[in-house]
Structures are given as C-alpha cells and as structure tokens.
Amino acid sequence: MPQVPQRLDASAVRAWCGFALRALGRAREEIDAINVYPVADGDTGTNLYLTVESATAAVEAVFAGHAALAGGKEAPGGPEALDGREALDGHEAVPGQVVSPGRVPEGPALADAVHAMAHGALIGARGNSGTILAQLLRGMAQVLAADSDATHTDGQGLRLALRRAADSARQAVVHPVEGTVLTVASAAADAASGAEGDCGAVARAAYEGARAALAATPGQLAVLERAGVVDAGGRGLVAVLGALVETFTGEAPAAAAVPVLAGHARVRADSEATGLHARVDAAVTEPLGELGEVGECADGTPAPEEGGPAFEVIYLLEAEDAAVARLRDRLDALGDSLVVVGGDGLWNVHVHVDDAGAAVEAGVEAGRPYRIRITHFGLDDAHTTGAGSRPVRERVERAVVAVVPGEGLAGLYAEAGATTVLARPGEPPASGELVEAVRRAHAREVVLLPNDAELRHTAAAAAEQARTEGVRVALIPTRSAVQGIAALAVHEPGRRFDEDVVAMTSAAGATRYAEVEVAERQSWTMAGICQAGDILGLIEGDVAVIGSDVTATAEAVLNRMLAAGGEMVTLVLGDEAPDTIAAHLESRVRESYLAVDTVVYRGGRQGALLLIGVE
C-alpha cells in the first residue's frame, strides 16, 4: 500500500489533479454519450477533461517553479512520476502524476497550489459543466488559501471548502435548478458536513453523497428520465470526487459503484456490450421527444424554448465586480444557459444566444474580453429545433472553422455559421486550439480558414491531427480575414465537399487584401523608410504607402487596389480607426468607380486600423 496523506497539502492537491485527469480521461466517452440536453453535442466529458487538464498544468507549473528555486531538483524522497501523457481516452499516464503523495518533506505552500488549480481551471474552462467545475474549485481555494502560511488543512478544512464550493457554484449560475451538477455538488457538501474524521473520511462521505444525488437526477429533470441517463455534468463531478478519495486513501472507488444510467433501475459503469454501451447507444440514437416541454437544462439553467439560441459564446473577461453585475443582467436578457464565474478582476463568461456579436459587445462594454470562442450549434441541432427531428449524437455534415483577428469579426463569422478562434494581436493560436475548434464544430467535414499567412503551417498541423480523428479537413490558405469573408460568402454545405472547397478557394484567391496600421518602429520598407508612428498601407503583405493621416493613406491604398479592377470592396474597421473613415471611403468608391459595391464591418480590437478587401 503506497503511503498516502491524511491531510490536504500541496502534494495532495497535485495528486488530486492527476487522479482526476486520469479518471475523466477514462470516463470521457461515457460522459459525452449521456450528454443529451440542452445541446446534444456530446462534449461534456471532453469539456470537463480539458478544464481539469488546464488546472493540472497550472499546479505542475507551481511545482516546477518551486523545484527550480530549490536547485532544479525535487526534494529527497520526492514524488515518483510516471512517463507519458494522459490522453483523452484515459489509457496513458499523467505527466508528473504523484504515485506516492505526501512523501515530499518540502514543497509549495497549500495556498499556492490551490490558487494555481483554481486559476488554471478558470482560464481553461470549457462548456457549462467545465465553467461550473472551475467555480467549484475556486470556492474551495477561497477557504483553503485563507491562511497563506498554512502548509496543510485537516478534515474540518476540507468540509468547509466543499461547502463553499457548492454555494459559490450555485451563485454563479444565473437561474439554478435541481437535477444538475449543482444538485450533486450540494449533496456532496451536505454529506461531508456530517462526516467525522480525517480528510479521507470527509472525501469518502462527499463522494457517496454525490453518487446518491447523481442517481436521483433523472427524477428531477424529465429530459434525463426520458433518455434514461443521469446528468452528465454531475457524473463528471462524481469522477472528480472519486479522485479525491483516491488521493487520501490510495484506492480509487470501484467504477462499478458509480451509476451512469438511471431510470427505474440503476445501471453500473462496468457494463459489457449488452450493458452500459448498449443502453447509452439506445439513449443517444433515439430522438428525445418533446424537448420543448422540458423546463430545465442539464447544466443547471432553465431550458430554452423550442427554436432556442443558436450560438454558444465563451470568453475570459478582465472587469470590475460592478461591471460584471451589469453584464449578467444584459446577457440574461440576450439568452440562456448563463454562467459567470471568477472574481478578483478575472471572469469566465458562458452564455447561449442568438446574437453572438451582442454577447461579445456586452463583454467589451464591461471590460476586456479575450480568448473568445463562438460555436454555432447548427440548424439541425436539438437545441435549435426542439422536438427530436435528428438523432442527438449525429454529427453535422460540414462546418467551417476560421481564425479571426477581432471580436466583431468573430460575431460576423459565427452568424454565418462558422466556428471561430480569436487571434489577439501578438498572440496567434496554437495548433491545439484549432484542433479543439474542429472538435467543437462536431462535423464529418471541416473547411479550415487560417486567415493569416503566418498561420498556414499551424493550421496544416491542426488539419493533420483532425484527420487522424476521422474528420475530413480541407485547408484553404486564406491570408486575411477579408479573404475568409469572401470564401464564407460562397460556402454551400449542400454541395459536394470538393466542389464547395474549390468554390471557396476560388473566392478567396480572387480577393486582394490590404491593411492600414501604425508603424511601431523605424524600419526599411518597399515604399521607403518609415518612422515610428507613421501610417502604413500594406497590400498583399508588403508596405505600399507611407503616410501621416489614416484616411488619406487608406484612400491611397484603395485607389491602387481598384486600379486593377474590382466588383466589391470590403472594409473592416478596427476600434481605433477614425469614425469618419468608412463614410469617406464609401463616398470615394461611389464617385470614382462605377458598379463597385462597398460593405463595412466593425472588427473590434483587431490589431490593424483597417482591413480592406477587393473582390
């Protein structure tokens, strides 16, 4: 029997993260399969896994930093780590996973570890359930880190932390209902409050309370009862609490003891082909029936009416508490499934809306949103069509995934049906973010638009990874967001895939692109020497005009582009562009270029003052 801790310290936090990541990796597909409502896109298990993966990485960074300060080595007798990486299917080990927690005599403070865990979960939270889990961990951290000098806590401290976690998560959901992960969390805290003994006893009581509450969720949400499944988010929380038991006892709760399907009989997780998977398949390949009659969502929020919101919008937000209170009210009026978690100036916002742009604009008014992710549920999604017109686990046939440079364009692309990845100035997305976006699109065929010449190789790597997962991916090497707009304008999902890709590639290739920006430093260019603060007009990536006035420079660039002909001018304005520039350029086009149309979009904080496209 490996040595295990009987108190919660930094090493125990590290072990818990590792065990939770492994447990969610193993249960991911099962949890995805029972994710039937409010959006039957089968991603709750994956979202929870990615959230805990981010928390784990943050805790590992704390330990790495402590080891570096100690001379680059673990303390004598430190934790043994397993090689490899915990994959989404849960068959490999977690890097840095603690096999014998509690053997390190010296290490980071408990406060540092729990703060890192909560912060990592907050910035990496995915979906409703992941966002709520992040708030649960934040609530625990508020208690466990109250004494910054404490090296550990006991059973009483863990009881208080679980109570704060459940209460803070419930407060974060604007319209909490029962039969969800919130119910499971509250039951865990209630059971823990009556437990006597050390951390192991408290963790075991919380786990058993959560497991019993999970089995009861179908009786609280009619949609779960009809599908014959328990709440997916609650199932994930039970896995996380099971990992907490393993941390303190050295033994994982038997998988067979966790009910994953419920109805009139409890079904156990160690089923054979005729057991769990057979019943899961039956549940997720039959329409759910009259979904419009259900009054609650499986994520802890009220259910949408039939024909509900078409977009999921998630972003991190830097804002003051007062601004966030106003944001909650505004987003609540725009849509449903609203969850806002965080504090101390950093928040994670999740909402389902019809107007994705308005949801992002609300964040801009409240503070500084970033890492914006907008997902289109699809016209045939159960969330948007109500009664079961489509098998809930079926993928859409085709989707577009696009990298966009600003919040305004993210909303524009999403309204056109694309799944977007926001690229902030100086922070290009990694291939992993693009792969995740392809997964979120949940389609058999995906057209990928990098919209930046420097992202071509990153996008190619992401496309290759997605292909290994069975997705047919075509990469169109768009070099600007205006080329992506042109490609998206001719996209027709009903066409043959190859024909659609050819048409989109042709439209993008026929669009010349330019941008107007401010020079950051003195440098040599094809148009001469520029000084810091000069206005640069770049055509196809090369500096063509150097000026001192934004509007005059933009007009010069536009004249050069239209000299070669064109039928359509697209202008995408950045936040810092002059208010009058669009009207001036539109007037110039009308007066000088007959039969050329102009369309103007607001791009938000996109880096460039102005993007120009000429088709």
Coordinates of C-alpha atoms in Angstrom, one line a residue, residues 96-612:
G96 CA 4.1 14.4 -13.1
Q97 CA 1.4 12.3 -11.5
V98 CA 2.2 11.7 -7.9
V99 CA 2.3 8.0 -7.2
S100 CA 3.1 8.3 -3.5
P101 CA 1.7 11.7 -2.4
G102 CA 2.8 13.1 0.9
R103 CA 6.4 11.8 0.7
V104 CA 7.9 15.3 -0.2
P105 CA 9.0 16.9 3.1
E106 CA 9.2 20.3 1.4
G107 CA 7.2 21.9 -1.4
P108 CA 5.0 24.7 -2.4
A109 CA 2.5 26.2 0.1
L110 CA -1.0 24.9 0.1
A111 CA -2.3 28.3 -0.9
D112 CA -0.1 28.4 -3.9
A113 CA -1.2 25.0 -5.1
V114 CA -5.0 25.6 -4.7
H115 CA -4.7 29.1 -6.2
A116 CA -3.0 27.6 -9.2
M117 CA -5.6 24.8 -9.5
A118 CA -8.5 27.3 -9.4
H119 CA -6.8 29.8 -11.8
G120 CA -5.9 27.1 -14.3
A121 CA -9.4 25.7 -14.3
L122 CA -10.8 29.2 -14.7
I123 CA -8.8 30.1 -17.8
G124 CA -9.2 26.7 -19.3
A125 CA -12.9 26.1 -18.6
R126 CA -14.9 24.6 -21.4
G127 CA -18.6 24.5 -21.7
N128 CA -21.2 24.9 -18.9
S129 CA -20.0 22.0 -16.8
G130 CA -16.4 23.0 -17.1
T131 CA -17.2 26.5 -16.1
I132 CA -19.2 25.4 -13.1
L133 CA -16.4 23.0 -12.1
A134 CA -13.9 25.9 -12.3
Q135 CA -16.1 27.8 -9.8
L136 CA -16.3 24.8 -7.5
L137 CA -12.5 24.7 -7.4
R138 CA -12.4 28.5 -6.9
G139 CA -14.8 28.2 -3.9
M140 CA -12.6 25.5 -2.4
A141 CA -9.5 27.7 -2.9
Q142 CA -11.1 30.6 -1.1
V143 CA -11.3 28.5 2.1
L144 CA -8.1 26.5 1.7
A145 CA -5.9 29.6 0.9
A146 CA -7.4 31.8 3.6
D147 CA -4.2 31.3 5.7
S148 CA -1.4 31.9 3.2
D149 CA 1.2 30.5 5.6
A150 CA -0.7 27.2 6.3
T151 CA 1.1 24.1 4.9
H152 CA -2.0 21.9 5.1
T153 CA -5.5 21.5 6.3
D154 CA -7.5 18.7 8.0
G155 CA -10.9 17.1 7.6
Q156 CA -12.7 20.2 9.0
G157 CA -11.0 22.5 6.5
L158 CA -12.0 20.1 3.7
R159 CA -15.6 20.1 4.9
L160 CA -15.7 23.9 4.9
A161 CA -14.1 24.0 1.4
L162 CA -16.6 21.7 -0.1
R163 CA -19.5 23.8 1.4
R164 CA -18.0 27.0 0.0
A165 CA -17.5 25.3 -3.4
A166 CA -21.2 24.2 -3.7
D167 CA -22.5 27.6 -2.6
S168 CA -20.3 29.7 -4.9
A169 CA -21.1 27.5 -7.9
R170 CA -24.8 27.8 -7.3
Q171 CA -24.4 31.6 -7.0
A172 CA -22.5 31.7 -10.3
V173 CA -25.5 30.2 -12.3
V174 CA -28.0 32.9 -13.0
H175 CA -31.0 30.5 -13.0
P176 CA -30.1 27.4 -11.0
V177 CA -32.4 24.4 -11.0
E178 CA -32.3 21.0 -9.4
G179 CA -31.2 17.7 -11.0
T180 CA -27.9 19.1 -12.3
V181 CA -24.3 19.2 -11.3
L182 CA -25.3 21.9 -8.8
T183 CA -27.5 19.4 -7.0
V184 CA -24.7 16.8 -7.0
A185 CA -22.3 19.4 -5.6
S186 CA -24.7 20.5 -2.8
A187 CA -25.3 16.8 -1.9
A188 CA -21.6 16.2 -1.6
A189 CA -21.2 19.2 0.7
D190 CA -24.1 18.2 2.8
A191 CA -22.7 14.6 3.2
A192 CA -19.3 15.9 4.0
S193 CA -20.6 18.3 6.7
G194 CA -21.8 15.3 8.7
A195 CA -18.6 13.3 8.4
E196 CA -16.2 12.8 11.3
G197 CA -12.5 12.1 10.9
D198 CA -9.6 13.0 8.6
C199 CA -9.6 14.2 5.0
G200 CA -10.1 10.6 3.7
A201 CA -13.3 10.1 5.7
V202 CA -14.6 13.5 4.5
A203 CA -13.8 12.8 0.9
R204 CA -15.4 9.4 1.1
A205 CA -18.6 10.9 2.5
A206 CA -18.7 13.6 -0.1
Y207 CA -18.2 11.0 -2.9
E208 CA -21.0 8.8 -1.5
G209 CA -23.4 11.8 -1.2
A210 CA -22.6 12.9 -4.7
R211 CA -23.1 9.4 -6.1
A212 CA -26.6 9.1 -4.4
A213 CA -27.6 12.5 -5.7
L214 CA -26.5 11.7 -9.2
A215 CA -28.6 8.5 -9.3
A216 CA -31.6 10.7 -8.4
T217 CA -31.2 13.3 -11.1
P218 CA -33.5 11.6 -13.7
G219 CA -36.3 12.1 -11.2
Q220 CA -35.6 15.8 -11.1
L221 CA -35.2 16.5 -14.8
A222 CA -37.8 15.0 -17.2
V223 CA -35.4 15.0 -20.2
L224 CA -33.0 12.8 -18.3
E225 CA -35.7 10.4 -17.3
R226 CA -37.0 10.1 -20.9
A227 CA -33.4 9.4 -22.2
G228 CA -32.6 7.1 -19.4
V229 CA -29.5 8.9 -18.3
V230 CA -28.1 10.8 -15.3
D231 CA -26.8 14.3 -15.5
A232 CA -23.6 14.4 -17.5
G233 CA -22.0 17.2 -15.5
G234 CA -22.9 15.5 -12.2
R235 CA -21.4 12.3 -13.5
G236 CA -18.1 14.2 -14.1
L237 CA -18.2 15.7 -10.7
V238 CA -18.6 12.2 -9.2
A239 CA -15.4 11.2 -11.0
V240 CA -13.5 14.2 -9.7
L241 CA -14.6 13.4 -6.1
G242 CA -13.7 9.8 -6.6
A243 CA -10.2 11.0 -7.5
L244 CA -10.2 13.0 -4.2
V245 CA -11.0 9.7 -2.3
E246 CA -8.1 8.0 -4.2
T247 CA -5.8 10.8 -3.1
F248 CA -6.4 10.3 0.6
T249 CA -6.9 6.5 0.7
G250 CA -4.7 5.2 -2.1
E251 CA -7.6 3.3 -3.7
A252 CA -10.0 4.5 -6.4
P253 CA -13.7 3.9 -5.7
A254 CA -14.8 0.9 -7.7
A255 CA -16.0 2.0 -11.1
A256 CA -18.9 -0.4 -10.8
A257 CA -20.3 1.5 -7.8
V258 CA -21.0 4.6 -10.0
P259 CA -24.4 4.7 -11.7
V260 CA -24.2 6.2 -15.1
L261 CA -27.6 5.4 -16.4
A262 CA -30.8 5.7 -14.4
G263 CA -34.5 5.1 -14.9
H264 CA -36.4 2.5 -12.9
A265 CA -33.2 0.6 -12.3
R266 CA -29.6 1.6 -11.5
V267 CA -27.1 0.6 -14.1
R268 CA -23.4 0.3 -13.3
A269 CA -20.4 1.5 -15.2
D270 CA -18.6 -1.8 -15.7
S271 CA -21.1 -3.0 -18.3
E272 CA -20.4 -5.3 -21.2
A273 CA -21.6 -4.8 -24.7
T274 CA -25.2 -5.6 -23.7
G275 CA -24.9 -3.3 -20.7
L276 CA -23.8 0.3 -20.4
H277 CA -22.8 1.0 -24.0
A278 CA -25.8 -0.8 -25.4
R279 CA -28.1 1.4 -23.3
V280 CA -26.1 4.5 -23.9
D281 CA -26.3 3.9 -27.7
A282 CA -30.0 3.4 -27.4
A283 CA -30.4 6.6 -25.5
V284 CA -28.4 8.8 -27.8
T285 CA -29.6 7.4 -31.2
E286 CA -33.3 7.9 -30.5
P287 CA -34.9 11.4 -30.6
L288 CA -35.6 12.8 -27.2
G289 CA -39.2 13.5 -28.0
E290 CA -40.9 16.7 -26.9
L291 CA -37.9 18.6 -25.7
G292 CA -39.8 21.9 -25.8
E293 CA -41.9 20.8 -22.8
V294 CA -38.9 20.4 -20.5
G295 CA -38.4 23.2 -18.1
E296 CA -34.8 22.8 -17.1
C297 CA -31.4 22.2 -18.7
A298 CA -28.9 19.5 -17.7
D299 CA -26.3 22.2 -17.0
G300 CA -28.1 23.9 -14.1
T301 CA -30.0 26.5 -16.1
P302 CA -33.5 26.8 -17.4
A303 CA -34.2 25.1 -20.7
P304 CA -34.6 27.1 -23.9
E305 CA -37.8 27.2 -25.7
E306 CA -38.2 25.4 -28.9
G307 CA -36.0 27.1 -31.5
G308 CA -33.7 28.3 -28.8
P309 CA -30.4 30.2 -29.1
A310 CA -28.1 29.2 -32.0
F311 CA -24.7 30.2 -30.5
E312 CA -22.6 29.3 -27.5
V313 CA -20.3 32.2 -26.6
I314 CA -17.5 31.9 -24.1
Y315 CA -14.8 34.3 -23.2
L316 CA -12.4 35.4 -20.4
L317 CA -13.1 38.9 -19.1
E318 CA -11.0 41.3 -17.2
A319 CA -13.5 43.6 -15.4
E320 CA -14.6 45.1 -12.1
D321 CA -17.3 43.5 -10.0
A322 CA -19.8 46.3 -10.6
A323 CA -19.4 45.9 -14.4
V324 CA -19.8 42.2 -14.2
A325 CA -23.1 42.6 -12.3
R326 CA -24.4 44.8 -15.2
L327 CA -23.1 42.3 -17.7
R328 CA -25.0 39.4 -16.0
D329 CA -28.3 41.4 -16.4
R330 CA -27.6 42.2 -20.1
L331 CA -26.6 38.7 -21.0
D332 CA -29.5 37.2 -19.1
A333 CA -31.8 39.3 -21.4
L334 CA -30.0 38.1 -24.5
G335 CA -30.1 34.4 -24.0
D336 CA -29.9 31.4 -21.6
S337 CA -27.5 29.0 -20.0
L338 CA -25.7 31.9 -18.5
V339 CA -22.8 31.2 -16.1
V340 CA -20.4 33.8 -15.0
V341 CA -17.6 32.6 -12.7
G342 CA -14.4 34.0 -11.3
G343 CA -13.5 37.2 -9.3
D344 CA -10.6 39.4 -8.4
G345 CA -10.8 41.1 -11.8
L346 CA -10.8 37.9 -14.0
W347 CA -14.0 36.1 -15.1
N348 CA -15.1 33.3 -17.3
V349 CA -18.4 34.1 -19.1
H350 CA -20.6 31.4 -20.8
V351 CA -23.9 32.0 -22.5
H352 CA -26.2 30.7 -25.3
V353 CA -27.5 33.4 -27.5
D354 CA -28.9 34.2 -31.0
D355 CA -26.8 37.3 -31.3
A356 CA -23.2 36.3 -30.7
G357 CA -22.0 39.8 -31.6
A358 CA -24.2 41.4 -29.0
A359 CA -22.9 39.0 -26.3
V360 CA -19.3 39.9 -27.2
E361 CA -20.1 43.6 -27.3
A362 CA -21.6 43.3 -23.8
G363 CA -18.2 42.0 -22.7
V364 CA -16.4 44.8 -24.4
E365 CA -18.6 47.3 -22.5
A366 CA -17.9 45.6 -19.2
G367 CA -14.1 45.3 -19.6
R368 CA -11.6 43.5 -21.8
P369 CA -12.8 40.1 -23.2
Y370 CA -10.3 37.7 -24.8
R371 CA -10.0 34.0 -25.7
I372 CA -13.4 34.4 -27.2
R373 CA -14.9 31.2 -28.5
I374 CA -18.2 31.2 -30.5
T375 CA -19.8 27.9 -31.5
H376 CA -22.7 27.6 -33.9
F377 CA -25.0 24.8 -32.7
G378 CA -26.2 24.2 -36.3
L379 CA -29.6 24.4 -37.9
D380 CA -30.5 20.8 -37.1
D381 CA -29.2 20.8 -33.5
A382 CA -31.7 19.6 -30.9
H383 CA -31.1 22.9 -29.1
T384 CA -32.4 24.9 -32.0
T385 CA -35.1 22.7 -33.5
G386 CA -36.9 21.5 -30.4
A387 CA -38.7 18.2 -30.9
G388 CA -36.4 15.3 -31.9
S389 CA -36.0 15.9 -35.6
R390 CA -32.5 14.4 -35.6
P391 CA -30.6 11.7 -33.7
V392 CA -28.9 13.7 -31.0
R393 CA -25.5 12.2 -31.4
E394 CA -25.2 12.6 -35.1
R395 CA -22.6 15.0 -36.4
V396 CA -23.4 17.8 -38.8
E397 CA -22.2 17.0 -42.3
R398 CA -19.9 20.1 -42.8
A399 CA -18.6 23.0 -40.9
V400 CA -16.3 25.9 -41.3
V401 CA -13.6 26.7 -38.7
A402 CA -12.0 30.1 -39.0
V403 CA -9.3 32.2 -37.2
V404 CA -10.4 35.8 -36.8
P405 CA -8.5 38.8 -35.6
G406 CA -11.2 40.7 -33.7
E407 CA -14.4 40.3 -31.6
G408 CA -16.6 42.0 -34.3
L409 CA -15.4 39.6 -37.0
A410 CA -15.9 36.6 -34.6
G411 CA -19.5 37.6 -34.3
L412 CA -19.9 38.1 -38.1
Y413 CA -18.3 34.7 -38.9
A414 CA -20.4 32.9 -36.2
E415 CA -23.6 34.4 -37.6
A416 CA -22.6 32.9 -41.0
G417 CA -22.3 29.5 -39.3
A418 CA -18.6 29.3 -38.7
T419 CA -16.8 28.1 -35.5
T420 CA -14.3 30.8 -34.7
V421 CA -10.9 31.0 -33.0
L422 CA -9.9 34.5 -31.9
A423 CA -6.3 35.6 -32.6
R424 CA -5.4 38.5 -30.5
P425 CA -2.6 40.9 -31.7
G426 CA 0.7 39.2 -30.9
E427 CA -1.0 36.0 -29.6
P428 CA -1.5 33.7 -32.6
P429 CA -3.5 30.5 -31.7
A430 CA -1.6 27.2 -31.3
S431 CA -2.5 24.1 -33.4
G432 CA -4.1 22.6 -30.3
E433 CA -6.6 25.5 -30.2
L434 CA -7.5 24.9 -33.9
V435 CA -7.9 21.1 -33.3
E436 CA -10.2 21.9 -30.4
A437 CA -12.3 24.2 -32.6
V438 CA -12.6 21.4 -35.2
R439 CA -13.9 19.1 -32.4
R440 CA -16.3 21.8 -31.3
A441 CA -17.6 22.1 -34.8
H442 CA -18.7 18.4 -34.5
A443 CA -18.8 17.8 -38.2
R444 CA -17.7 15.0 -40.6
E445 CA -16.2 17.5 -43.0
V446 CA -14.5 20.8 -42.0
V447 CA -13.1 23.7 -44.1
L448 CA -10.3 25.4 -42.2
L449 CA -9.6 29.1 -42.8
P450 CA -6.4 30.4 -41.1
N451 CA -6.9 33.9 -42.4
D452 CA -3.2 34.7 -41.8
A453 CA -0.2 33.7 -43.9
E454 CA 1.9 33.0 -40.8
L455 CA -0.7 30.5 -39.5
R456 CA -0.6 28.3 -42.5
H457 CA 1.8 25.7 -41.0
T458 CA 0.0 25.8 -37.7
A459 CA -3.3 25.2 -39.5
A460 CA -1.8 22.4 -41.5
A461 CA -0.6 20.7 -38.3
A462 CA -4.1 21.0 -36.9
A463 CA -5.7 19.7 -40.0
E464 CA -3.5 16.6 -40.0
Q465 CA -4.3 16.0 -36.3
A466 CA -8.0 16.3 -37.0
R467 CA -7.7 13.8 -39.9
T468 CA -6.3 11.2 -37.6
E469 CA -9.5 11.6 -35.5
G470 CA -11.7 10.7 -38.6
V471 CA -12.6 14.2 -39.7
R472 CA -12.2 15.1 -43.4
V473 CA -10.4 18.5 -43.4
A474 CA -9.7 20.9 -46.2
L475 CA -7.3 23.8 -45.5
I476 CA -7.9 26.9 -47.6
P477 CA -4.7 29.1 -47.3
T478 CA -6.5 32.4 -46.7
R479 CA -4.1 35.1 -45.7
S480 CA -6.5 37.7 -44.4
A481 CA -9.9 37.8 -42.7
V482 CA -11.4 39.5 -45.8
Q483 CA -10.4 36.5 -47.9
G484 CA -12.1 34.4 -45.4
I485 CA -15.3 36.5 -45.7
A486 CA -15.2 36.0 -49.4
A487 CA -14.8 32.2 -49.0
L488 CA -17.6 32.0 -46.4
A489 CA -19.9 34.0 -48.7
V490 CA -19.9 31.3 -51.3
H491 CA -19.9 28.3 -48.9
E492 CA -22.8 25.9 -49.6
P493 CA -23.0 22.9 -47.2
G494 CA -25.3 21.1 -49.6
R495 CA -22.7 20.9 -52.3
R496 CA -20.2 18.1 -52.7
F497 CA -17.3 18.7 -50.4
D498 CA -14.7 19.0 -53.2
E499 CA -16.9 21.4 -55.2
D500 CA -17.5 23.6 -52.1
V501 CA -13.8 23.7 -51.3
V502 CA -13.0 24.7 -54.9
A503 CA -15.6 27.5 -54.9
M504 CA -14.4 28.8 -51.5
T505 CA -10.7 28.7 -52.6
S506 CA -11.6 30.5 -55.8
A507 CA -13.4 33.3 -54.0
A508 CA -10.6 33.7 -51.5
G509 CA -8.0 33.7 -54.3
A510 CA -9.9 36.4 -56.2
T511 CA -9.9 38.7 -53.3
R512 CA -6.9 41.1 -53.0
Y513 CA -6.3 42.2 -49.4
A514 CA -4.7 45.1 -47.6
E515 CA -4.4 46.6 -44.2
V516 CA -3.7 50.0 -42.7
E517 CA -1.7 50.1 -39.4
V518 CA 0.6 52.2 -37.3
A519 CA 4.4 51.7 -37.6
E520 CA 5.8 50.6 -34.3
R521 CA 9.4 51.5 -35.1
Q522 CA 11.7 52.9 -37.7
S523 CA 12.4 50.4 -40.5
W524 CA 13.2 49.9 -44.1
T525 CA 10.2 49.0 -46.4
M526 CA 9.5 48.6 -50.1
A527 CA 8.0 52.1 -50.0
G528 CA 11.0 53.7 -48.3
I529 CA 12.0 54.3 -44.6
C530 CA 9.2 54.7 -42.1
Q531 CA 9.3 56.2 -38.7
A532 CA 7.6 55.0 -35.5
G533 CA 4.0 56.4 -35.6
D534 CA 3.8 56.6 -39.4
I535 CA 0.7 55.2 -41.0
L536 CA 1.5 52.2 -43.2
G537 CA -0.7 50.8 -46.1
L538 CA 0.2 47.2 -46.8
I539 CA -1.1 45.5 -49.9
E540 CA -0.8 41.7 -50.0
G541 CA 1.6 41.9 -47.0
D542 CA 4.0 44.5 -48.5
V543 CA 4.2 48.1 -47.5
A544 CA 2.9 50.1 -50.5
V545 CA 2.1 53.5 -48.9
I546 CA 3.6 55.5 -46.0
G547 CA 1.6 58.4 -44.7
S548 CA 0.8 60.6 -41.7
D549 CA -3.0 60.5 -42.0
V550 CA -5.1 57.4 -41.6
T551 CA -7.9 58.3 -44.0
A552 CA -5.5 59.6 -46.7
T553 CA -3.3 56.6 -46.5
A554 CA -6.4 54.3 -46.7
E555 CA -7.7 56.1 -49.7
A556 CA -4.3 55.8 -51.5
V557 CA -4.2 52.1 -50.8
L558 CA -7.8 51.6 -52.0
N559 CA -7.1 53.6 -55.3
R560 CA -4.1 51.3 -56.0
M561 CA -6.2 48.2 -55.4
L562 CA -9.1 49.3 -57.6
A563 CA -6.8 50.4 -60.4
A564 CA -6.6 46.7 -61.3
G565 CA -10.4 46.4 -61.2
G566 CA -12.9 45.1 -58.7
E567 CA -16.6 44.5 -58.1
M568 CA -16.8 44.6 -54.3
V569 CA -14.9 46.5 -51.6
T570 CA -14.9 45.1 -48.0
L571 CA -13.9 47.4 -45.2
V572 CA -13.3 46.0 -41.7
L573 CA -12.8 48.8 -39.2
G574 CA -10.7 48.4 -36.0
D575 CA -11.7 50.1 -32.8
E576 CA -9.0 52.8 -33.2
A577 CA -10.0 53.8 -36.8
P578 CA -11.3 57.3 -37.3
D579 CA -15.1 57.5 -37.1
T580 CA -15.4 59.2 -40.5
I581 CA -13.1 56.9 -42.5
A582 CA -15.8 54.5 -43.6
A583 CA -18.1 57.2 -45.0
H584 CA -15.2 58.9 -46.7
L585 CA -14.0 55.7 -48.4
E586 CA -17.6 54.7 -49.4
S587 CA -18.1 58.1 -51.0
R588 CA -14.8 57.8 -52.8
V589 CA -15.8 54.5 -54.3
R590 CA -19.2 55.7 -55.4
E591 CA -17.8 58.8 -57.1
S592 CA -14.8 57.2 -58.9
Y593 CA -15.6 53.5 -59.5
L594 CA -19.0 52.7 -61.1
A595 CA -20.6 49.4 -60.3
V596 CA -18.4 48.7 -57.4
D597 CA -20.2 48.0 -54.1
T598 CA -18.9 48.6 -50.6
V599 CA -19.7 46.8 -47.4
V600 CA -18.5 47.8 -44.0
Y601 CA -18.0 45.7 -40.8
R602 CA -16.8 46.5 -37.3
G603 CA -13.9 44.3 -36.4
G604 CA -13.2 45.4 -32.8
R605 CA -9.7 45.1 -31.4
Q606 CA -8.1 43.5 -34.4
G607 CA -4.6 45.0 -34.4
A608 CA -4.9 46.8 -37.7
L609 CA -6.8 50.1 -38.0
L610 CA -8.4 48.9 -41.2
L611 CA -8.7 45.8 -43.3
I612 CA -9.5 46.2 -47.0

